[in-house]
Tab-separated table of C-alpha atoms in Angstrom:
chain	number	residue	atom	x	y	z
A	1	MET	CA	19.844	51.920	-42.389
A	2	GLU	CA	21.422	54.037	-45.124
A	3	ALA	CA	22.046	57.700	-44.388
A	4	PRO	CA	21.629	60.449	-47.039
A	5	ASN	CA	25.389	60.585	-47.611
A	6	GLY	CA	25.416	56.923	-48.580
A	7	THR	CA	27.008	55.624	-45.379
A	8	VAL	CA	25.391	52.737	-43.587
A	9	ALA	CA	24.485	53.638	-40.040
A	10	PRO	CA	24.811	50.965	-37.353
A	11	THR	CA	21.621	49.198	-36.324
A	12	GLN	CA	20.236	49.627	-32.821
A	13	THR	CA	19.194	46.817	-30.541
A	14	GLY	CA	16.887	46.714	-27.547
A	15	ASP	CA	13.698	47.809	-29.301
A	16	ARG	CA	10.629	46.851	-27.328
A	17	PRO	CA	7.782	45.041	-29.089
A	18	ASP	CA	5.517	47.292	-31.142
A	19	PRO	CA	2.020	47.184	-29.594
A	20	GLY	CA	0.487	48.710	-32.697
A	21	GLY	CA	-2.542	50.965	-32.539
A	22	TYR	CA	-2.697	54.735	-32.285
A	23	LYS	CA	0.460	56.679	-31.453
A	24	LEU	CA	1.036	60.338	-30.667
A	25	LYS	CA	3.765	62.054	-32.658
A	26	PHE	CA	6.660	63.378	-30.581
A	27	CYS	CA	9.495	65.846	-31.028
A	28	THR	CA	12.580	66.198	-28.795
A	29	VAL	CA	14.654	69.371	-28.540
A	30	CYS	CA	17.917	70.412	-26.872
A	31	ALA	CA	20.520	73.070	-27.690
A	32	SER	CA	22.643	71.261	-30.299
A	33	ASN	CA	20.553	68.181	-31.206
A	34	GLN	CA	23.440	66.038	-29.978
A	35	ASN	CA	23.059	64.601	-26.491
A	36	ARG	CA	19.777	64.946	-24.610
A	37	SER	CA	17.364	65.284	-27.534
A	38	MET	CA	19.077	62.452	-29.394
A	39	GLU	CA	18.980	60.067	-26.430
A	40	ALA	CA	15.261	60.788	-26.024
A	41	HIS	CA	14.766	60.465	-29.799
A	42	LEU	CA	16.433	57.054	-29.721
A	43	GLN	CA	14.460	55.784	-26.727
A	44	LEU	CA	11.145	56.937	-28.186
A	45	SER	CA	11.975	55.351	-31.543
A	46	LYS	CA	12.900	52.074	-29.835
A	47	ALA	CA	9.387	52.129	-28.383
A	48	HIS	CA	8.058	52.586	-31.955
A	49	TYR	CA	6.772	56.126	-31.497
A	50	PRO	CA	6.893	58.564	-34.410
A	51	VAL	CA	9.589	61.061	-33.395
A	52	ILE	CA	11.753	63.842	-34.782
A	53	SER	CA	14.376	65.984	-33.031
A	54	PHE	CA	15.993	69.406	-33.244
A	55	GLY	CA	18.364	71.882	-31.600
A	56	THR	CA	17.649	75.536	-30.846
A	57	GLY	CA	21.180	76.986	-30.843
A	58	SER	CA	22.668	79.146	-33.563
A	59	LEU	CA	25.416	76.574	-34.118
A	60	VAL	CA	26.206	73.023	-33.046
A	61	ARG	CA	28.805	73.186	-30.291
A	62	LEU	CA	30.727	70.218	-28.919
A	63	PRO	CA	33.505	70.237	-26.295
A	64	GLY	CA	37.029	70.650	-27.601
A	65	PRO	CA	40.485	70.306	-26.031
A	66	THR	CA	39.806	73.429	-23.903
A	67	ILE	CA	36.775	75.557	-23.025
A	68	GLN	CA	38.101	78.202	-25.402
A	69	GLN	CA	38.400	75.695	-28.270
A	70	PRO	CA	35.005	74.072	-28.853
A	71	ASN	CA	34.237	72.083	-31.976
A	72	VAL	CA	31.640	74.105	-33.897
A	73	TYR	CA	29.452	72.902	-36.768
A	74	GLN	CA	26.488	74.134	-38.772
A	75	PHE	CA	23.003	72.693	-38.405
A	76	ASN	CA	21.499	70.872	-41.382
A	77	LYS	CA	24.854	70.758	-43.219
A	78	THR	CA	27.176	68.514	-41.175
A	79	SER	CA	26.451	64.824	-40.598
A	80	TYR	CA	27.060	62.983	-37.359
A	81	ASP	CA	29.207	60.568	-39.322
A	82	SER	CA	31.514	63.327	-40.568
A	83	MET	CA	31.784	64.748	-37.027
A	84	PHE	CA	32.679	61.294	-35.723
A	85	LYS	CA	35.407	60.854	-38.334
A	86	GLU	CA	36.801	64.365	-37.852
A	87	LEU	CA	37.079	64.069	-34.070
A	88	SER	CA	38.548	60.578	-34.364
A	89	GLU	CA	41.302	62.010	-36.538
A	90	LYS	CA	41.866	65.050	-34.288
A	91	ASP	CA	42.296	63.163	-30.999
A	92	GLU	CA	40.707	59.735	-30.731
A	93	ASP	CA	41.865	59.221	-27.147
A	94	LEU	CA	40.464	62.530	-25.874
A	95	TYR	CA	37.093	62.187	-27.584
A	96	THR	CA	36.768	58.571	-26.527
A	97	ARG	CA	37.430	59.466	-22.898
A	98	ASN	CA	34.958	62.342	-22.827
A	99	GLY	CA	32.242	60.254	-24.519
A	100	LEU	CA	31.846	62.299	-27.699
A	101	LEU	CA	32.700	59.476	-30.084
A	102	ASN	CA	30.270	57.132	-28.362
A	103	MET	CA	27.572	59.811	-28.518
A	104	LEU	CA	28.177	60.547	-32.215
A	105	ASN	CA	28.231	56.847	-33.012
A	106	ARG	CA	24.797	56.567	-31.378
A	107	ASN	CA	23.550	59.635	-33.234
A	108	ARG	CA	24.613	58.456	-36.678
A	109	GLY	CA	22.540	55.342	-36.076
A	110	VAL	CA	19.471	57.505	-35.480
A	111	LYS	CA	19.543	60.065	-38.294
A	112	TRP	CA	21.877	61.876	-40.703
A	113	GLY	CA	22.742	65.040	-38.799
A	114	PRO	CA	21.620	67.779	-36.387
A	115	GLU	CA	18.652	69.912	-37.416
A	116	ARG	CA	17.666	73.354	-36.140
A	117	TRP	CA	14.176	73.903	-34.719
A	118	GLN	CA	13.886	77.404	-36.179
A	119	ASP	CA	14.517	76.028	-39.675
A	120	TRP	CA	11.803	73.378	-39.382
A	121	GLN	CA	8.902	74.050	-41.727
A	122	VAL	CA	5.981	72.706	-39.731
A	123	GLY	CA	3.423	70.867	-41.824
A	124	ILE	CA	5.793	70.385	-44.769
A	125	PRO	CA	6.263	66.690	-45.617
A	126	ARG	CA	9.564	65.248	-44.374
A	127	LEU	CA	9.872	62.612	-47.067
A	128	GLU	CA	13.660	62.961	-47.296
A	129	HIS	CA	13.949	61.683	-43.717
A	130	ALA	CA	12.670	58.177	-44.432
A	131	SER	CA	15.902	56.620	-43.094
A	132	ASP	CA	15.611	58.342	-39.689
A	133	ARG	CA	14.626	56.220	-36.719
A	134	GLY	CA	11.038	57.082	-35.798
A	135	SER	CA	10.308	58.518	-39.237
A	136	VAL	CA	7.193	56.413	-39.836
A	137	GLY	CA	4.292	58.621	-38.818
A	138	THR	CA	6.201	61.907	-39.005
A	139	GLU	CA	6.024	62.271	-42.783
A	140	GLY	CA	3.419	65.015	-42.470
A	141	GLY	CA	5.796	67.312	-40.611
A	142	VAL	CA	3.806	67.810	-37.410
A	143	ALA	CA	4.008	66.676	-33.784
A	144	ASP	CA	1.506	66.376	-30.953
A	145	VAL	CA	4.006	66.814	-28.111
A	146	VAL	CA	7.346	68.633	-28.038
A	147	PHE	CA	9.781	67.681	-25.270
A	148	THR	CA	12.531	70.210	-24.561
A	149	CYS	CA	15.460	69.388	-22.303
A	150	GLU	CA	16.256	72.705	-20.625
A	151	GLU	CA	14.444	75.957	-19.883
A	152	ARG	CA	16.209	78.093	-22.488
A	153	CYS	CA	15.235	75.582	-25.192
A	154	TRP	CA	11.632	75.627	-23.948
A	155	ASP	CA	11.666	79.439	-24.120
A	156	ALA	CA	13.130	79.338	-27.637
A	157	VAL	CA	10.457	76.914	-28.852
A	158	ILE	CA	7.609	78.918	-27.307
A	159	ASP	CA	8.951	82.194	-28.709
A	160	ASP	CA	9.364	80.676	-32.151
A	161	LEU	CA	5.852	79.222	-32.165
A	162	HIS	CA	4.466	82.615	-31.109
A	163	ASN	CA	6.379	84.338	-33.910
A	164	ARG	CA	5.057	81.875	-36.475
A	165	GLY	CA	1.490	82.977	-35.721
A	166	ALA	CA	-0.110	79.494	-35.546
A	167	PRO	CA	-0.806	79.089	-39.296
A	168	LEU	CA	-2.078	75.515	-38.839
A	169	ASN	CA	-4.263	76.394	-35.831
A	170	ARG	CA	-3.187	73.057	-34.372
A	171	PRO	CA	-2.570	72.585	-30.612
A	172	VAL	CA	0.776	71.203	-29.456
A	173	HIS	CA	1.869	70.396	-25.911
A	174	VAL	CA	5.328	71.772	-25.131
A	175	ILE	CA	6.853	70.099	-22.070
A	176	ASN	CA	10.259	70.930	-20.669
A	177	VAL	CA	12.003	68.110	-18.798
A	178	ASP	CA	15.085	69.675	-17.230
A	179	ILE	CA	18.063	67.388	-17.898
A	180	ARG	CA	21.693	68.157	-17.115
A	181	ASP	CA	23.811	68.011	-20.254
A	182	ASN	CA	25.964	64.957	-19.616
A	183	HIS	CA	25.727	61.433	-20.948
A	184	GLU	CA	24.513	59.752	-17.749
A	185	GLU	CA	21.771	62.313	-17.091
A	186	ALA	CA	20.722	62.213	-20.735
A	187	SER	CA	20.134	58.480	-20.425
A	188	ILE	CA	18.048	58.935	-17.292
A	189	GLY	CA	16.164	61.820	-18.862
A	190	GLY	CA	15.440	59.777	-21.967
A	191	ARG	CA	13.862	57.057	-19.854
A	192	GLY	CA	11.791	59.645	-18.029
A	193	ILE	CA	10.581	61.167	-21.278
A	194	LEU	CA	9.640	57.728	-22.599
A	195	ASP	CA	7.636	57.023	-19.434
A	196	LEU	CA	5.792	60.332	-19.857
A	197	ALA	CA	5.196	59.605	-23.545
A	198	ASP	CA	3.650	56.249	-22.614
A	199	SER	CA	1.291	57.916	-20.127
A	200	LEU	CA	0.283	60.607	-22.613
A	201	ASN	CA	-0.260	58.080	-25.383
A	202	ASN	CA	-2.423	55.846	-23.196
A	203	ALA	CA	-4.628	58.824	-22.359
A	204	ALA	CA	-4.781	59.865	-26.009
A	205	LYS	CA	-5.911	56.387	-27.025
A	206	GLU	CA	-8.654	56.440	-24.383
A	207	GLU	CA	-9.944	59.838	-25.502
A	208	ARG	CA	-9.680	58.878	-29.163
A	209	ASP	CA	-11.819	55.806	-28.511
A	210	ALA	CA	-14.335	57.953	-26.635
A	211	VAL	CA	-14.781	60.717	-29.233
A	212	GLY	CA	-14.087	58.622	-32.327
A	213	SER	CA	-10.955	58.343	-34.428
A	214	ALA	CA	-12.166	60.639	-37.227
A	215	THR	CA	-12.880	63.455	-34.767
A	216	PHE	CA	-9.712	63.038	-32.694
A	217	ASP	CA	-7.472	62.806	-35.740
A	218	MET	CA	-8.634	66.226	-36.928
A	219	ALA	CA	-6.184	67.467	-34.247
A	220	THR	CA	-8.103	70.665	-33.520
A	221	ALA	CA	-8.612	72.282	-30.124
A	222	ALA	CA	-12.224	71.120	-30.044
A	223	SER	CA	-11.545	67.554	-31.158
A	224	ARG	CA	-8.828	67.026	-28.575
A	225	ALA	CA	-10.187	69.080	-25.687
A	226	THR	CA	-10.727	66.085	-23.404
A	227	PHE	CA	-7.174	64.877	-23.945
A	228	ASP	CA	-5.675	68.352	-23.543
A	229	GLU	CA	-7.472	68.753	-20.215
A	230	ARG	CA	-5.888	65.558	-18.892
A	231	VAL	CA	-2.292	66.520	-19.636
A	232	PRO	CA	-1.614	68.568	-16.447
A	233	GLU	CA	-2.846	65.701	-14.259
A	234	ILE	CA	-0.784	63.166	-16.207
A	235	LEU	CA	2.273	65.386	-15.855
A	236	GLY	CA	1.680	65.741	-12.110
A	237	GLU	CA	1.507	61.978	-11.632
A	238	TRP	CA	4.637	61.530	-13.728
A	239	GLN	CA	6.476	64.167	-11.689
A	240	GLU	CA	5.863	62.101	-8.558
A	241	ARG	CA	7.572	59.155	-10.266
A	242	TRP	CA	10.459	61.297	-11.553
A	243	PRO	CA	11.055	63.979	-8.873
A	244	ASN	CA	14.611	64.646	-10.054
A	245	LEU	CA	13.431	65.728	-13.515
A	246	PRO	CA	11.677	69.088	-12.994
A	247	ALA	CA	9.045	69.646	-15.664
A	248	THR	CA	7.157	72.640	-17.084
A	249	TRP	CA	4.206	72.504	-19.473
A	250	THR	CA	2.216	74.772	-21.741
A	251	LEU	CA	-0.261	74.357	-24.559
A	252	ALA	CA	0.917	76.163	-27.691
A	253	TRP	CA	-0.080	76.246	-31.368
A	254	PHE	CA	1.407	75.275	-34.686
């Protein structure tokens, strides 16, 4: 996979077989679009779901040599590859031990660099992201389900959607799965999000078959009412399987 800056990102292994058929479009969100959202992005893409990811912070912040000396980058302007190379040059031993280089190496195999949710133009084609993992199906610039990874990110997404005024009049499920921001918990959280995505997608396929593909694919409140009504029950069943990942849900609008 070639990134926009011309570098060749490493390939990922462990993809599960693509079952084909209808797939919901997903979006994953954390503070800096580095750890939790990117692990979930990767796991969803390995399962062949259309997926994009974002951060909600004002800047991308990564741990530095001390709490008072974080590594700070701008969204949309700094690639994961350049971050990887910069931190390798600064202190390869430190950033290997704390897992940052491994994380950035994973990230640069998923997409070019961190993006900010608030800068995302919903409904605008994302044709320049063709090299991102999970890009197939997201070209139209919309998602059916947004997974956030902590409450403040969920709040930021909901507030931003409210401020946008729902110009597309399109329903979107916003689900917060609370994940501690470390590498081990991000991996567990990514698996939990994938399990929930599978359950949601199975229900969506059932309702799409029932109402007809043309109707369901209109993606309006009326055309997807039967699916939307099932989401709280699906989330409740999932929560029983993943009790250590507290979840919150709301139906919002693009």
